[in-house]
Amino acid sequence: MTIIDTVFATQSRSHALLLSTLASVGLIVGAVWAERAAAELRRSDLLMPGVSGVLFALVAVTIMPFAELTVGRWLIPFLYLAGAAASVILCTAARHLALRRAKTPNRSADQSGRQSAFAERSVFAIVDLLGYGMAIGVAAAASATLGIALATGLAAANVLVSRQLTAGFLSAKMRRMDRVVSQLALFLTLNVFSLLAFWTVHSFDSRGLPGLLAFFGGFLLAAATRTLLSHGQGIAAGKQVGSALVFLCGFVAFALFAVGLDDVLDAAGISNAGFEHPVEQSSAQPNILQTRG
């Protein structure tokens, strides 16, 4: 039995913690990137469509096929719609909270504008990490292959989240120690949400797990769309073709990784079926037969 078999066969909390830690690597990379290239942040704006492509690939190549095999087809669009609506509602609430926090007395207009932008970035980062962490926890309870693919893709997305937030820290002239504490808080936030989702699935009923995953698929689609729209508002018309190409490159690159992950596990002699959640593994068979029939 390999180390991977030992870690994932138990479906314990260490399983979800390992995957959320993998996704948290993107937070560290994004923070270091922003600090090392603080004066040249705009050169990496193409990271935004690339990350959007990765998020779309996550849904199209990993979550969608899994949901189609285990959830009624008529229900999938509504689950995606519910997840996207949840993301929009959370982002709207976050924007109002950020603006309310920035509008405090005894501040100049410039200072209030900077505080508003900084607060908005902070709450948006928390909203994204909330969805990312819970999606990792749910995916980890379903299948190790699915969890690895999701955690790897969200690690790329977290580079963008951390980079944008660190840029806000630098523009606000926050002390280095405060920036480190804030990054540690983001790291803990992602891991806590992941473990909470994993524990919730195991503590109650995991038969609705594919539905939860489809819900978070809609959440990821809304997050990717928001990233694309915010990027499109800040670029020149001549760069739209380049942004589209970067989006496609991000989509194709991660899609190939996700598709090849099964082949790599098979070549290494690791059984993918043995990683699936026992309850989900048994309940998936009738749904698969019903879907094919």
Short mmCIF file of C-alpha atoms in Angstrom, two decimals:
data_model
loop_
_atom_site.label_atom_id
_atom_site.label_comp_id
_atom_site.label_asym_id
_atom_site.label_seq_id
_atom_site.Cartn_x
_atom_site.Cartn_y
_atom_site.Cartn_z
CA MET A 1 0.00 0.00 0.00
CA THR A 2 1.41 3.38 -1.04
CA ILE A 3 1.42 6.57 1.03
CA ILE A 4 -1.35 7.99 -1.16
CA ASP A 5 -3.49 4.92 -0.52
CA THR A 6 -2.92 5.24 3.22
CA VAL A 7 -3.86 8.93 3.31
CA PHE A 8 -6.94 8.80 1.10
CA ALA A 9 -8.42 5.38 1.85
CA THR A 10 -9.48 6.44 5.35
CA GLN A 11 -11.43 9.48 4.08
CA SER A 12 -10.33 11.22 7.28
CA ARG A 13 -9.99 14.94 7.97
CA SER A 14 -6.31 14.72 7.02
CA HIS A 15 -7.54 14.02 3.48
CA ALA A 16 -9.39 17.34 3.26
CA LEU A 17 -6.66 19.21 5.16
CA LEU A 18 -3.99 17.99 2.75
CA LEU A 19 -6.00 19.16 -0.26
CA SER A 20 -6.89 22.54 1.26
CA THR A 21 -3.21 23.04 2.14
CA LEU A 22 -2.34 22.32 -1.49
CA ALA A 23 -4.82 24.99 -2.58
CA SER A 24 -3.38 27.39 0.02
CA VAL A 25 0.00 27.29 -1.71
CA GLY A 26 -1.51 29.72 -4.22
CA LEU A 27 -2.04 32.26 -1.43
CA ILE A 28 1.67 32.20 -0.59
CA VAL A 29 2.73 32.41 -4.24
CA GLY A 30 0.39 35.34 -4.90
CA ALA A 31 1.63 37.28 -1.85
CA VAL A 32 5.30 36.78 -2.74
CA TRP A 33 4.63 37.69 -6.37
CA ALA A 34 2.88 40.94 -5.44
CA GLU A 35 5.63 41.97 -3.01
CA ARG A 36 8.47 41.16 -5.41
CA ALA A 37 6.85 42.98 -8.36
CA ALA A 38 4.98 45.71 -6.49
CA ALA A 39 5.84 48.35 -9.09
CA GLU A 40 4.86 46.17 -12.05
CA LEU A 41 1.51 44.74 -11.03
CA ARG A 42 -0.29 45.74 -14.22
CA ARG A 43 2.01 43.59 -16.34
CA SER A 44 0.36 40.46 -14.94
CA ASP A 45 -3.22 41.52 -15.63
CA LEU A 46 -3.55 38.60 -18.06
CA LEU A 47 -3.54 36.34 -15.02
CA MET A 48 -7.23 37.19 -14.57
CA PRO A 49 -8.56 35.61 -17.80
CA GLY A 50 -6.17 32.70 -17.30
CA VAL A 51 -7.62 32.00 -13.85
CA SER A 52 -11.13 32.33 -15.27
CA GLY A 53 -10.28 29.67 -17.83
CA VAL A 54 -9.05 27.37 -15.07
CA LEU A 55 -12.28 27.84 -13.09
CA PHE A 56 -14.43 27.14 -16.15
CA ALA A 57 -12.36 24.01 -16.85
CA LEU A 58 -12.90 22.85 -13.27
CA VAL A 59 -16.65 22.91 -13.79
CA ALA A 60 -16.71 21.58 -17.35
CA VAL A 61 -14.21 18.74 -17.00
CA THR A 62 -14.44 17.65 -13.36
CA ILE A 63 -17.66 18.73 -11.64
CA MET A 64 -20.09 18.49 -14.58
CA PRO A 65 -19.29 14.85 -15.53
CA PHE A 66 -19.44 13.80 -11.88
CA ALA A 67 -22.81 15.48 -11.41
CA GLU A 68 -24.24 14.04 -14.63
CA LEU A 69 -23.59 10.49 -13.41
CA THR A 70 -25.15 10.94 -9.99
CA VAL A 71 -27.80 13.70 -10.22
CA GLY A 72 -30.97 13.90 -12.29
CA ARG A 73 -30.33 15.93 -15.42
CA TRP A 74 -33.34 18.18 -14.85
CA LEU A 75 -31.96 19.15 -11.44
CA ILE A 76 -28.42 20.11 -12.51
CA PRO A 77 -29.29 23.51 -14.12
CA PHE A 78 -31.18 24.58 -10.99
CA LEU A 79 -28.28 23.57 -8.75
CA TYR A 80 -25.85 25.57 -10.86
CA LEU A 81 -28.25 28.50 -10.84
CA ALA A 82 -28.56 28.30 -7.05
CA GLY A 83 -24.78 28.26 -6.63
CA ALA A 84 -24.33 31.23 -8.95
CA ALA A 85 -27.11 33.12 -7.17
CA ALA A 86 -25.44 32.45 -3.81
CA SER A 87 -22.18 33.90 -5.15
CA VAL A 88 -23.93 37.01 -6.48
CA ILE A 89 -25.78 37.53 -3.18
CA LEU A 90 -22.62 37.15 -1.12
CA CYS A 91 -20.69 39.53 -3.38
CA THR A 92 -23.48 42.12 -3.23
CA ALA A 93 -23.57 41.90 0.55
CA ALA A 94 -19.78 42.13 0.67
CA ARG A 95 -19.79 45.26 -1.49
CA HIS A 96 -22.33 46.97 0.78
CA LEU A 97 -20.34 46.03 3.89
CA ALA A 98 -17.14 47.33 2.33
CA LEU A 99 -18.68 50.66 1.34
CA ARG A 100 -20.28 51.04 4.75
CA ARG A 101 -16.98 50.37 6.49
CA ALA A 102 -15.16 52.88 4.31
CA LYS A 103 -17.70 55.67 4.93
CA THR A 104 -16.52 56.63 8.40
CA PRO A 105 -16.23 60.21 9.71
CA ASN A 106 -13.08 62.33 9.70
CA ARG A 107 -11.64 60.95 6.48
CA SER A 108 -10.69 62.73 3.31
CA ALA A 109 -12.21 61.76 -0.02
CA ASP A 110 -8.98 60.15 -1.24
CA GLN A 111 -8.50 58.21 1.96
CA SER A 112 -12.12 57.08 1.92
CA GLY A 113 -11.75 55.89 -1.67
CA ARG A 114 -8.63 53.89 -0.84
CA GLN A 115 -10.25 52.39 2.24
CA SER A 116 -13.33 51.46 0.20
CA ALA A 117 -11.27 49.69 -2.47
CA PHE A 118 -9.17 47.90 0.16
CA ALA A 119 -12.21 46.78 2.17
CA GLU A 120 -13.97 45.61 -0.99
CA ARG A 121 -10.99 43.51 -2.03
CA SER A 122 -10.76 42.00 1.45
CA VAL A 123 -14.38 40.91 1.68
CA PHE A 124 -14.37 39.61 -1.91
CA ALA A 125 -11.31 37.51 -1.05
CA ILE A 126 -13.13 36.04 1.94
CA VAL A 127 -16.19 35.29 -0.20
CA ASP A 128 -14.04 33.51 -2.78
CA LEU A 129 -12.16 31.52 -0.16
CA LEU A 130 -15.44 30.53 1.51
CA GLY A 131 -16.69 28.97 -1.72
CA TYR A 132 -13.31 27.47 -2.63
CA GLY A 133 -12.78 25.89 0.79
CA MET A 134 -16.23 24.35 0.99
CA ALA A 135 -15.95 23.03 -2.57
CA ILE A 136 -12.66 21.32 -1.68
CA GLY A 137 -14.21 19.76 1.42
CA VAL A 138 -17.18 18.40 -0.52
CA ALA A 139 -14.99 17.12 -3.37
CA ALA A 140 -12.60 15.46 -0.91
CA ALA A 141 -15.51 13.48 0.52
CA ALA A 142 -16.52 12.27 -2.94
CA SER A 143 -13.34 11.18 -4.69
CA ALA A 144 -9.61 11.67 -4.23
CA THR A 145 -9.08 12.27 -7.94
CA LEU A 146 -11.81 14.90 -7.97
CA GLY A 147 -10.38 16.49 -4.82
CA ILE A 148 -6.84 16.64 -6.22
CA ALA A 149 -8.04 18.22 -9.47
CA LEU A 150 -10.17 20.77 -7.63
CA ALA A 151 -7.46 21.69 -5.12
CA THR A 152 -4.87 22.12 -7.88
CA GLY A 153 -7.13 24.36 -9.94
CA LEU A 154 -8.08 26.46 -6.91
CA ALA A 155 -4.40 26.84 -6.04
CA ALA A 156 -4.06 28.73 -9.34
CA ALA A 157 -7.13 30.80 -8.52
CA ASN A 158 -5.75 31.63 -5.08
CA VAL A 159 -2.66 33.15 -6.70
CA LEU A 160 -4.95 35.82 -8.15
CA VAL A 161 -6.90 36.26 -4.89
CA SER A 162 -3.74 36.73 -2.82
CA ARG A 163 -2.00 38.90 -5.42
CA GLN A 164 -4.89 41.37 -5.62
CA LEU A 165 -5.26 41.53 -1.85
CA THR A 166 -1.51 42.00 -1.27
CA ALA A 167 -1.50 44.79 -3.85
CA GLY A 168 -4.18 46.48 -1.76
CA PHE A 169 -2.08 46.00 1.36
CA LEU A 170 0.91 47.62 -0.33
CA SER A 171 -1.10 50.57 -1.65
CA ALA A 172 -2.50 51.12 1.86
CA LYS A 173 1.11 51.03 3.19
CA MET A 174 0.31 48.29 5.67
CA ARG A 175 3.20 47.07 7.79
CA ARG A 176 4.88 43.84 6.77
CA MET A 177 3.92 42.04 9.97
CA ASP A 178 0.28 43.01 9.47
CA ARG A 179 0.43 41.67 5.91
CA VAL A 180 1.84 38.36 7.16
CA VAL A 181 -0.91 38.08 9.78
CA SER A 182 -3.55 38.82 7.14
CA GLN A 183 -2.17 36.16 4.81
CA LEU A 184 -2.12 33.67 7.69
CA ALA A 185 -5.78 34.52 8.38
CA LEU A 186 -6.62 33.78 4.72
CA PHE A 187 -4.74 30.48 4.94
CA LEU A 188 -6.67 29.47 8.05
CA THR A 189 -9.97 30.63 6.52
CA LEU A 190 -9.57 28.35 3.50
CA ASN A 191 -8.60 25.35 5.63
CA VAL A 192 -11.37 25.89 8.19
CA PHE A 193 -14.07 26.14 5.51
CA SER A 194 -12.73 23.00 3.83
CA LEU A 195 -12.68 20.97 7.04
CA LEU A 196 -16.11 22.29 8.03
CA ALA A 197 -17.63 21.15 4.73
CA PHE A 198 -15.90 17.77 4.94
CA TRP A 199 -17.09 17.25 8.54
CA THR A 200 -20.64 18.31 7.66
CA VAL A 201 -20.88 15.82 4.79
CA HIS A 202 -19.66 12.97 6.99
CA SER A 203 -21.75 13.94 10.00
CA PHE A 204 -25.10 14.08 8.22
CA ASP A 205 -26.13 12.51 4.92
CA SER A 206 -23.66 12.28 2.06
CA ARG A 207 -26.21 11.07 -0.49
CA GLY A 208 -26.78 14.64 -1.58
CA LEU A 209 -23.06 15.19 -2.08
CA PRO A 210 -23.13 15.38 -5.92
CA GLY A 211 -25.86 17.99 -5.64
CA LEU A 212 -23.69 20.04 -3.27
CA LEU A 213 -20.80 19.76 -5.69
CA ALA A 214 -23.00 20.98 -8.56
CA PHE A 215 -24.08 23.88 -6.33
CA PHE A 216 -20.44 24.88 -5.82
CA GLY A 217 -19.90 24.43 -9.55
CA GLY A 218 -22.35 27.27 -10.10
CA PHE A 219 -20.51 29.25 -7.43
CA LEU A 220 -17.21 28.79 -9.28
CA LEU A 221 -18.80 29.78 -12.60
CA ALA A 222 -20.10 33.01 -11.04
CA ALA A 223 -16.66 33.73 -9.57
CA ALA A 224 -15.01 33.14 -12.95
CA THR A 225 -17.54 35.37 -14.71
CA ARG A 226 -17.01 38.15 -12.17
CA THR A 227 -13.26 37.95 -12.76
CA LEU A 228 -13.71 38.14 -16.52
CA LEU A 229 -16.10 41.11 -16.30
CA SER A 230 -13.86 43.07 -13.94
CA HIS A 231 -10.91 42.40 -16.23
CA GLY A 232 -12.82 43.45 -19.35
CA GLN A 233 -13.68 46.83 -17.85
CA GLY A 234 -10.04 47.71 -17.28
CA ILE A 235 -8.34 46.73 -20.55
CA ALA A 236 -7.94 48.42 -23.89
CA ALA A 237 -9.93 47.13 -26.85
CA GLY A 238 -6.74 45.99 -28.57
CA LYS A 239 -5.93 43.58 -25.76
CA GLN A 240 -9.25 41.73 -25.80
CA VAL A 241 -7.96 39.16 -28.29
CA GLY A 242 -4.95 38.49 -26.08
CA SER A 243 -7.20 38.09 -23.06
CA ALA A 244 -9.38 35.62 -24.94
CA LEU A 245 -6.32 33.59 -25.94
CA VAL A 246 -5.07 33.52 -22.34
CA PHE A 247 -8.52 32.40 -21.19
CA LEU A 248 -8.48 29.54 -23.71
CA CYS A 249 -4.93 28.58 -22.73
CA GLY A 250 -5.92 28.43 -19.07
CA PHE A 251 -8.98 26.36 -19.90
CA VAL A 252 -7.18 23.87 -22.16
CA ALA A 253 -4.11 23.52 -19.93
CA PHE A 254 -6.10 22.66 -16.83
CA ALA A 255 -8.59 20.50 -18.74
CA LEU A 256 -5.70 18.39 -20.04
CA PHE A 257 -4.31 18.12 -16.51
CA ALA A 258 -7.65 17.01 -15.08
CA VAL A 259 -8.22 14.46 -17.85
CA GLY A 260 -4.68 13.11 -17.54
CA LEU A 261 -4.89 12.73 -13.76
CA ASP A 262 -6.85 9.48 -14.06
CA ASP A 263 -4.28 8.09 -16.49
CA VAL A 264 -1.43 9.01 -14.15
CA LEU A 265 -3.13 7.29 -11.22
CA ASP A 266 -3.79 4.21 -13.36
CA ALA A 267 -0.16 4.13 -14.52
CA ALA A 268 0.98 4.36 -10.89
CA GLY A 269 -1.23 1.40 -9.99
CA ILE A 270 -3.55 3.47 -7.82
CA SER A 271 -7.22 2.54 -7.94
CA ASN A 272 -9.40 5.61 -8.39
CA ALA A 273 -12.55 3.70 -7.42
CA GLY A 274 -11.06 2.91 -4.02
CA PHE A 275 -10.85 6.62 -3.23
CA GLU A 276 -14.56 7.28 -3.57
CA HIS A 277 -16.68 7.86 -0.51
CA PRO A 278 -18.25 4.47 0.47
CA VAL A 279 -21.79 5.86 0.76
CA GLU A 280 -21.47 7.76 -2.49
CA GLN A 281 -19.95 4.78 -4.24
CA SER A 282 -22.95 2.60 -3.39
CA SER A 283 -25.58 5.23 -4.14
CA ALA A 284 -24.06 6.21 -7.47
CA GLN A 285 -24.70 2.85 -9.14
CA PRO A 286 -28.54 3.03 -9.27
CA ASN A 287 -28.36 6.61 -10.52
CA ILE A 288 -25.88 5.65 -13.21
CA LEU A 289 -28.10 2.81 -14.40
CA GLN A 290 -31.16 5.06 -14.35
CA THR A 291 -29.35 7.78 -16.33
CA ARG A 292 -28.12 5.32 -18.95
CA GLY A 293 -31.54 3.72 -19.20
#
